[in-house]
Coordinates of C-alpha atoms and ligand atoms in Angstrom, one line a residue:
X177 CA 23.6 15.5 -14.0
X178 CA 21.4 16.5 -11.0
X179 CA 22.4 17.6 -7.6
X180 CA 21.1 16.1 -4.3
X181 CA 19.1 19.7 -3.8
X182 CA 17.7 19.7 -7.3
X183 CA 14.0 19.5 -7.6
X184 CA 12.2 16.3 -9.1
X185 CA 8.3 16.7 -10.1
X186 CA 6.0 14.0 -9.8
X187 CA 2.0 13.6 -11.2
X188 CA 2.5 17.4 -10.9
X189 CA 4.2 17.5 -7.1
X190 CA 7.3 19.0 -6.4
X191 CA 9.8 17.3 -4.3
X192 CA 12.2 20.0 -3.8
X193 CA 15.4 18.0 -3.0
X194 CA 16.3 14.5 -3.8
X195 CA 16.6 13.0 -0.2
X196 CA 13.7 10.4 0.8
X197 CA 12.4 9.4 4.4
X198 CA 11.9 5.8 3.4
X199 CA 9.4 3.7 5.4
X200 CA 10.1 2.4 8.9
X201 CA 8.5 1.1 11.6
X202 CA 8.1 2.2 15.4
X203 CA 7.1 -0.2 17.7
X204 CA 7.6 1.1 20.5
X205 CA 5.3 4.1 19.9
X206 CA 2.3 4.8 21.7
X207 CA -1.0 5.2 19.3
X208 CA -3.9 7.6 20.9
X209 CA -5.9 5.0 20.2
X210 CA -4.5 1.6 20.8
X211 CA -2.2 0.4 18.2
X212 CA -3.1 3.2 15.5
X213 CA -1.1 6.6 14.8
X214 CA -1.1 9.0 17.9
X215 CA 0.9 12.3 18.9
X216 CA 4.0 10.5 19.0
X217 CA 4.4 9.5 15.7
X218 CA 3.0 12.9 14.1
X219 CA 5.8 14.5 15.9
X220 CA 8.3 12.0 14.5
X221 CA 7.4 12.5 11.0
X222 CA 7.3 16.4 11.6
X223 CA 10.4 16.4 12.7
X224 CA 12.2 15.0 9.8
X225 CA 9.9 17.1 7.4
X226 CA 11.4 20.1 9.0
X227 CA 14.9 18.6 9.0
X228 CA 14.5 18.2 5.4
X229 CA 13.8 15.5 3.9
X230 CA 11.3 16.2 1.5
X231 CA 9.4 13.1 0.2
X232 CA 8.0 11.1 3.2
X233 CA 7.0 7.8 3.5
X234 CA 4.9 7.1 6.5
X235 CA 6.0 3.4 7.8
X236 CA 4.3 0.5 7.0
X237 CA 0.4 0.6 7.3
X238 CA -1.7 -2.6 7.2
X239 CA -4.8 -2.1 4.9
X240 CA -6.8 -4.7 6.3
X241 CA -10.2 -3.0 7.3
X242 CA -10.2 -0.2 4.5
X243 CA -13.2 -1.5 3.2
X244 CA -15.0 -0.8 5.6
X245 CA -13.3 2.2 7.6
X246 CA -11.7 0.0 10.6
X247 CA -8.5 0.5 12.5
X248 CA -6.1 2.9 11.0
X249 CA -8.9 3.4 8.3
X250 CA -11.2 4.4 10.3
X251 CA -13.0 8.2 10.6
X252 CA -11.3 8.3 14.2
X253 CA -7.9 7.9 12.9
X254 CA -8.5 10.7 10.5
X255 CA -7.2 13.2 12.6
X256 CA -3.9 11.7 12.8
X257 CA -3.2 10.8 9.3
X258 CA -4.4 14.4 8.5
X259 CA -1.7 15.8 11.0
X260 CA 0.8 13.6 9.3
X261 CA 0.5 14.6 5.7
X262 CA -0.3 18.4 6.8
X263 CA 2.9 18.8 8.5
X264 CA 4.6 17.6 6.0
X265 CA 2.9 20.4 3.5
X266 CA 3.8 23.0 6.1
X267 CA 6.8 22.0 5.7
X268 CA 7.3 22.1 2.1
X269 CA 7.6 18.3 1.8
X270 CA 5.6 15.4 0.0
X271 CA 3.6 12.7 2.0
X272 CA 3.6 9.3 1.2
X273 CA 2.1 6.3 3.0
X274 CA 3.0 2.6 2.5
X275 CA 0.5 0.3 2.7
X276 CA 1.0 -3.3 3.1
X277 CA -1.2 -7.0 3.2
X278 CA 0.5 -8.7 6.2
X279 CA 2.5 -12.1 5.9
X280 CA 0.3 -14.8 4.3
X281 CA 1.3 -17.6 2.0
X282 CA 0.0 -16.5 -1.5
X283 CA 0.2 -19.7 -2.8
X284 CA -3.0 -20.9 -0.4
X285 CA -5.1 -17.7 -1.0
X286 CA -8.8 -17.9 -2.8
X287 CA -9.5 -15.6 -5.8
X288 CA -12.1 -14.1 -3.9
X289 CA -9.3 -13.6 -0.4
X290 CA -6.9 -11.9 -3.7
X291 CA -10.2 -9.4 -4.6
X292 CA -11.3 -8.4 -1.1
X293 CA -7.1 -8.0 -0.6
X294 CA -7.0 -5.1 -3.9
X295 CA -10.2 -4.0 -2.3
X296 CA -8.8 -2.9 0.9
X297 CA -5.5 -2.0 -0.7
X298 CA -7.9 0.6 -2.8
X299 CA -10.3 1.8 -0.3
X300 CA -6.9 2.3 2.1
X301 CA -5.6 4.8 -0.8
X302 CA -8.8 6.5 -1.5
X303 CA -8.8 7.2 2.4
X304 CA -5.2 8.7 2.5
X305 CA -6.2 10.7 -0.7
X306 CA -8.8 12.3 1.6
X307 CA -6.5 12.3 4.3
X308 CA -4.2 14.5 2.6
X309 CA -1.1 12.2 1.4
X310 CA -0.4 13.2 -2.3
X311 CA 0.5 9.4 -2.8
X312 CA 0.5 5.7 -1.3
X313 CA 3.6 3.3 -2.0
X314 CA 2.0 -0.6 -2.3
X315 CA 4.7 -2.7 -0.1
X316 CA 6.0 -5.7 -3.0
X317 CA 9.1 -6.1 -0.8
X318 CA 11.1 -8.0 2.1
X319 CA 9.4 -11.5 1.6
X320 CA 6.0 -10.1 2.3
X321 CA 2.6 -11.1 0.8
X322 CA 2.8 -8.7 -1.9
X323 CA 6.1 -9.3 -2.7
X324 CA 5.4 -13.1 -2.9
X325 CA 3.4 -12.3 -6.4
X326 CA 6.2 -10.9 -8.1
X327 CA 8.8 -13.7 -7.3
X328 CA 8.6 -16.7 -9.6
X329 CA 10.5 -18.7 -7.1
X330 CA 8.0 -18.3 -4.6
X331 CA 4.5 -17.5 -6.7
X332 CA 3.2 -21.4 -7.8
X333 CA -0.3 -20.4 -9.0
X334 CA -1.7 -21.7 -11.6
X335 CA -4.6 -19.2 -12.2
X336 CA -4.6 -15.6 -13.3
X337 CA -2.5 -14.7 -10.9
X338 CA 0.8 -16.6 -11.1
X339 CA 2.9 -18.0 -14.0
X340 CA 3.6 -14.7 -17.1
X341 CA 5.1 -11.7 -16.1
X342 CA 1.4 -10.0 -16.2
X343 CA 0.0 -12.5 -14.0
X344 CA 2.3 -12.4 -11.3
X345 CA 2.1 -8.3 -11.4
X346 CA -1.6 -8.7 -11.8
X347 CA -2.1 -7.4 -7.9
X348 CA -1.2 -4.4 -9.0
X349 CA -1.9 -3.9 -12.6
X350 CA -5.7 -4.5 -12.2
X351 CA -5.7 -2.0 -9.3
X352 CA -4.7 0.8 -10.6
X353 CA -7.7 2.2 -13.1
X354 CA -9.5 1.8 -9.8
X355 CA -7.1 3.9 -7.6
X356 CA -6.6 6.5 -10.4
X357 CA -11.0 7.2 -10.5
X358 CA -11.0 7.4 -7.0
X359 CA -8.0 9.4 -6.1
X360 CA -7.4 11.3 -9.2
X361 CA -5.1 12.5 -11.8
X362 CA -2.4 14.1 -9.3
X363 CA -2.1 11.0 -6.5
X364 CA 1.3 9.1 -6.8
X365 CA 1.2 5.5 -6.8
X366 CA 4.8 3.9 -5.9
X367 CA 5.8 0.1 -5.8
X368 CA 8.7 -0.8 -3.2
X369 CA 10.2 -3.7 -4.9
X370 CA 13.2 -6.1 -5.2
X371 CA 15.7 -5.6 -7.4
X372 CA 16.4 -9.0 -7.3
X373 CA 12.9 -11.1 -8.0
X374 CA 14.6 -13.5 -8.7
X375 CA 17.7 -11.1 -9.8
X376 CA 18.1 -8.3 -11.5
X377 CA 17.4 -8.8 -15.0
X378 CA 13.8 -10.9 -14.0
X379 CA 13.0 -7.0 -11.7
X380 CA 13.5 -5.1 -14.1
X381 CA 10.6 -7.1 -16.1
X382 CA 8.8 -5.9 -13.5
X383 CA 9.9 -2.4 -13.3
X384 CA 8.7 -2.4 -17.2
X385 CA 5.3 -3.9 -16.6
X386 CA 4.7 -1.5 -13.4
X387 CA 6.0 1.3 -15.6
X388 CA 3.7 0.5 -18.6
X389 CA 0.7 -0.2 -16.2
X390 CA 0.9 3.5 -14.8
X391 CA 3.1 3.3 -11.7
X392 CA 4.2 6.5 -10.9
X393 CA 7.3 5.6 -8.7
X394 CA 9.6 3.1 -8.1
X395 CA 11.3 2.2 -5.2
X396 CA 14.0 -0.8 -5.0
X397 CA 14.9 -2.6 -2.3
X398 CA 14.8 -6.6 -1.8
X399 CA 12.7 -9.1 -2.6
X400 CA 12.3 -12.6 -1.0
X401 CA 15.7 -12.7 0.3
X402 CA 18.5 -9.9 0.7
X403 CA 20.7 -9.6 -2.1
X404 CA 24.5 -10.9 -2.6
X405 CA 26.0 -10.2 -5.9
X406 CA 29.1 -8.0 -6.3
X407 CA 29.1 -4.5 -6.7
X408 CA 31.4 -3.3 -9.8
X409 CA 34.6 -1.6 -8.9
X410 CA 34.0 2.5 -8.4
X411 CA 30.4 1.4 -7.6
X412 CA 29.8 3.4 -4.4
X413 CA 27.2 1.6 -2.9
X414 CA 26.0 -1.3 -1.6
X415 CA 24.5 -4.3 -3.8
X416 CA 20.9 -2.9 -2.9
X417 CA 21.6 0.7 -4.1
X418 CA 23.4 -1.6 -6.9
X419 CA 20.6 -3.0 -8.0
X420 CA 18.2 -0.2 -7.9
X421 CA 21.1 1.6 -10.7
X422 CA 20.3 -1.0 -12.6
X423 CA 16.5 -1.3 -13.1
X424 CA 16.4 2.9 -13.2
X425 CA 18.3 1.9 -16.7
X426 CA 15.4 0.4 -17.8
X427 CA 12.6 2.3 -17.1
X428 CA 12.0 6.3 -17.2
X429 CA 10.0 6.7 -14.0
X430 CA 11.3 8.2 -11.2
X431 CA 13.5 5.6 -9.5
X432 CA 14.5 5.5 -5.2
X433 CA 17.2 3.2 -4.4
X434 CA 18.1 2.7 -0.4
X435 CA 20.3 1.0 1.8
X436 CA 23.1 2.0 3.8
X437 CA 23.5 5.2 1.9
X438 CA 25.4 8.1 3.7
X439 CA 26.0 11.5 2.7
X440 CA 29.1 10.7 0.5
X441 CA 26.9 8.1 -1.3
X442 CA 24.0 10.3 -1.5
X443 CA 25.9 12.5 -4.0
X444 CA 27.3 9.9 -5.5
X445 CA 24.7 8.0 -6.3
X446 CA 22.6 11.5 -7.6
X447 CA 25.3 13.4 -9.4
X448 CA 26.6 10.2 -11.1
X449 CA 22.7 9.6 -12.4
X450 CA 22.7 6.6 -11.2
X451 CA 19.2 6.8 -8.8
X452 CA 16.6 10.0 -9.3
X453 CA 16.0 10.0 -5.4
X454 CA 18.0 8.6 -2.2
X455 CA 16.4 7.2 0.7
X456 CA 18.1 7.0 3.8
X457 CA 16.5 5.1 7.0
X458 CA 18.7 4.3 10.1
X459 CA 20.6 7.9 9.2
X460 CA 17.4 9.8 9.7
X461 CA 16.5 7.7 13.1
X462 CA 19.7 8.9 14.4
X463 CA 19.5 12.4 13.0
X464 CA 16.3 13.9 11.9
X465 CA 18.0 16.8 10.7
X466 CA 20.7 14.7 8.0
X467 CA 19.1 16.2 5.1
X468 CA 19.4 19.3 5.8
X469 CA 22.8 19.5 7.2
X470 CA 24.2 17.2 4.2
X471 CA 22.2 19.7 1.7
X472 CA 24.3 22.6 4.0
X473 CA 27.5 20.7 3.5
X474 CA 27.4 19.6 7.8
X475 CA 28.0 16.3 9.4
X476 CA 25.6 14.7 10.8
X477 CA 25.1 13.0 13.8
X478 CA 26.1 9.3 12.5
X479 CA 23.7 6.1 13.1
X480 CA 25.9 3.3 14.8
X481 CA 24.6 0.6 12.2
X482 CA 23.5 -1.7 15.6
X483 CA 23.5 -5.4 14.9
X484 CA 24.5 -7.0 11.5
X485 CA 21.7 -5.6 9.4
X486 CA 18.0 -3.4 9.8
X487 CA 16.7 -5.5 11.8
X488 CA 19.7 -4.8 14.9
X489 CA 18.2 -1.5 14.3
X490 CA 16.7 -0.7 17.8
X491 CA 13.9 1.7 17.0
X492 CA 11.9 -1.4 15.7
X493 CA 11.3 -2.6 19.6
X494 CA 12.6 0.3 21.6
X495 CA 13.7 3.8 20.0
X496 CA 14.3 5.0 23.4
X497 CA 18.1 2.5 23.6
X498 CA 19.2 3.9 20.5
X499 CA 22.8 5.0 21.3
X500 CA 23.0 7.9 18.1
X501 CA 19.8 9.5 20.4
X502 CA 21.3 13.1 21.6
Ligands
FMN339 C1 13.3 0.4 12.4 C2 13.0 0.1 11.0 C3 11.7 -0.1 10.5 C4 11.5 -0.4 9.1 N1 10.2 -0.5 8.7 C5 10.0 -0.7 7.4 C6 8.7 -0.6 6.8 O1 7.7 -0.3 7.5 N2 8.5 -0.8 5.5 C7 9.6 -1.1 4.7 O2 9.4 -1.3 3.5 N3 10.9 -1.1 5.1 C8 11.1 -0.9 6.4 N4 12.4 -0.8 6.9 C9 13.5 -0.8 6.0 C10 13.9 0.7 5.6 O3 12.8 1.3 4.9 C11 15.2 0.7 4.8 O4 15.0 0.1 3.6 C12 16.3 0.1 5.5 O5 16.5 0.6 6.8 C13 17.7 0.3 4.7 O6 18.0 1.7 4.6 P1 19.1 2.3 5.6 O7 20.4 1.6 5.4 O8 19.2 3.8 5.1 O9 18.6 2.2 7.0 C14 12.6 -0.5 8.3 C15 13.9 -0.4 8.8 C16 14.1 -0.1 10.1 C17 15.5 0.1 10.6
SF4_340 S1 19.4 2.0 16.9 FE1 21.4 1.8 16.0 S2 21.0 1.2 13.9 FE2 19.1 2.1 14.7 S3 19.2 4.3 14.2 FE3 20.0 4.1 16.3 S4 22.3 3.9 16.0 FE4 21.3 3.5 14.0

């Protein structure tokens, strides 16, 4: 079985441990340049690159305007995307970059709104390609549009793009030839998912038809709603990480599971083989150094777990009244 500091190659990149700086929004940061990426958060992810975590996943990142090289897309913003991903590379870790469609009811979109949508999810890879990210991760998860194609509960279309199992992963499936031409034979393409669209069995449909489309990496988290089933006795984990054990059984890509993991579920969860990589979120807020003291065997500077889930986390309005900050 692996260890937490074993290596893990994927599309021919080398992830050199198995710890994971999952996506996570800052608010409260200050762009250069309005709302986009400025100093602040270069320095952010530089400092967990250096702390050791060595597959990043920059936050969130809407990919409306891609098309047409607006916003975070645009040739302004290149310079901080290009800080991002190269600090990450001086640091001997792997840059990621989440890209996500907003919150709109998919049920009411036109085929044509569904088209120009894949078109700027594309164009927004082909721009981080040049940008210098070795991958992008599409955002299917937390009740969000994307995610709202997957879930048979919530997806009601009657045309190509609801209804089978290839219809409803359709959004991706058709965009991935596309991505592949334009950002080559070594760019990682992840999907965050549910392990519960509509439960576990139904997500790791999914995980099969990502898998068999050419997904590279899969990363499971919730779907439409966070999920409640029981975790088995000697499980250490919660029903998340839970979850995520379960679809790695049925694919052979490179599976991520998150959620509440600390350092004694980190090995756990590795050594046991029951996820390839661990991402841990809140932990690396409060400590940007946690994976390289838990790869040295030291304890880390412990999040507080604010609030009764994420979303008390306080780095989503205001980093600065996190009460782990040292
Ligand atoms: C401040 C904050 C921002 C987040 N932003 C995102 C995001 O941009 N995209 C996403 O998929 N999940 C986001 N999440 C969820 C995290 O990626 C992660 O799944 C969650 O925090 C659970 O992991 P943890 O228990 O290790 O914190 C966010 C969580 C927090 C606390
Ligand atoms: S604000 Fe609270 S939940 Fe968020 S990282 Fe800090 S201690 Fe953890």
């Amino acid at each position: 079985m692996p260890k937490l500091s074993d290596p893990l190659v994927i599309r021919g990149k080398q992830i050199k441990n198995r710890i994971v700086m999952p996506p996570m929004v800052c608010f409260s940061f200050q762009g250069d340049h309005g709302w986009v990426y400025g100093q602040q958060y270069v320095d952010h992810y530089a400092k967990r690159a250096q702390g050791g975590a060595d597959l990043i996943i920059v936050q969130s990142t809407p990919v409306g305007g891609a098309t047409e090289k607006l916003g975070v897309w645009s040739d302004e913003q290149r310079g901080p995307l290009e800080a991002i991903a190269g600090n990450c590379h001086r640091c001997g870790a792997v840059a990621m970059i989440q890209l996500s469609c907003g919150n709109v009811d998919i049920n009411r979109l036109t085929v044509e709104q569904i088209h120009r949508m894949q078109a700027d999810c594309v164009a927004a890879a082909e721009v981080a390609k040049q940008a210098g990210f070795d991958g992008v991760e599409y955002h299917f998860a937390h009740g969000f549009t994307l995610c709202k194609f997957f879930d048979p509960g919530f997806n009601r279309r009657t045309d190509d793009y609801g209804g089978s199992l290839s219809n409803r992963a359709r959004m991706i499936t058709e965009m991935l030839p596309r991505i592949r031409e334009l950002a080559g034979q070594d760019f990682i393409v992840g999907v965050r998912m549910g392990g519960n669209i509509p439960d576990i069995a139904g997500a790791a449909d999914v995980a099969g038809a990502l898998e068999k489309a050419g997904v590279d990496l899969l990363h499971i988290s919730f779907g439409m709603t966070i999920p409640i089933n029981a975790v088995p006795d000697g499980f250490n984990g919660s029903a998340i990480t839970y979850n995520g054990s379960q679809v790695k059984k049925q694919v052979n890509v490179p599976v991520i599971g998150v959620y509440e993991i600390d350092p004694g579920r980190a090995k756990f969860l590795i050594e046991n083989g029951y996820l390839d990589l661990v991402a841990v979120g809140r932990g690396m807020l409060a400590d940007e150094n946690w994976a390289n003291k838990v790869l040295a065997g030291e304890a880390v500077n412990e999040c507080r777990r604010c609030g009764d889930n994420t979303r008390g986390c306080r780095w989503f309005d205001d980093h600065t009244q996190c009460p782990a900050r040292e």
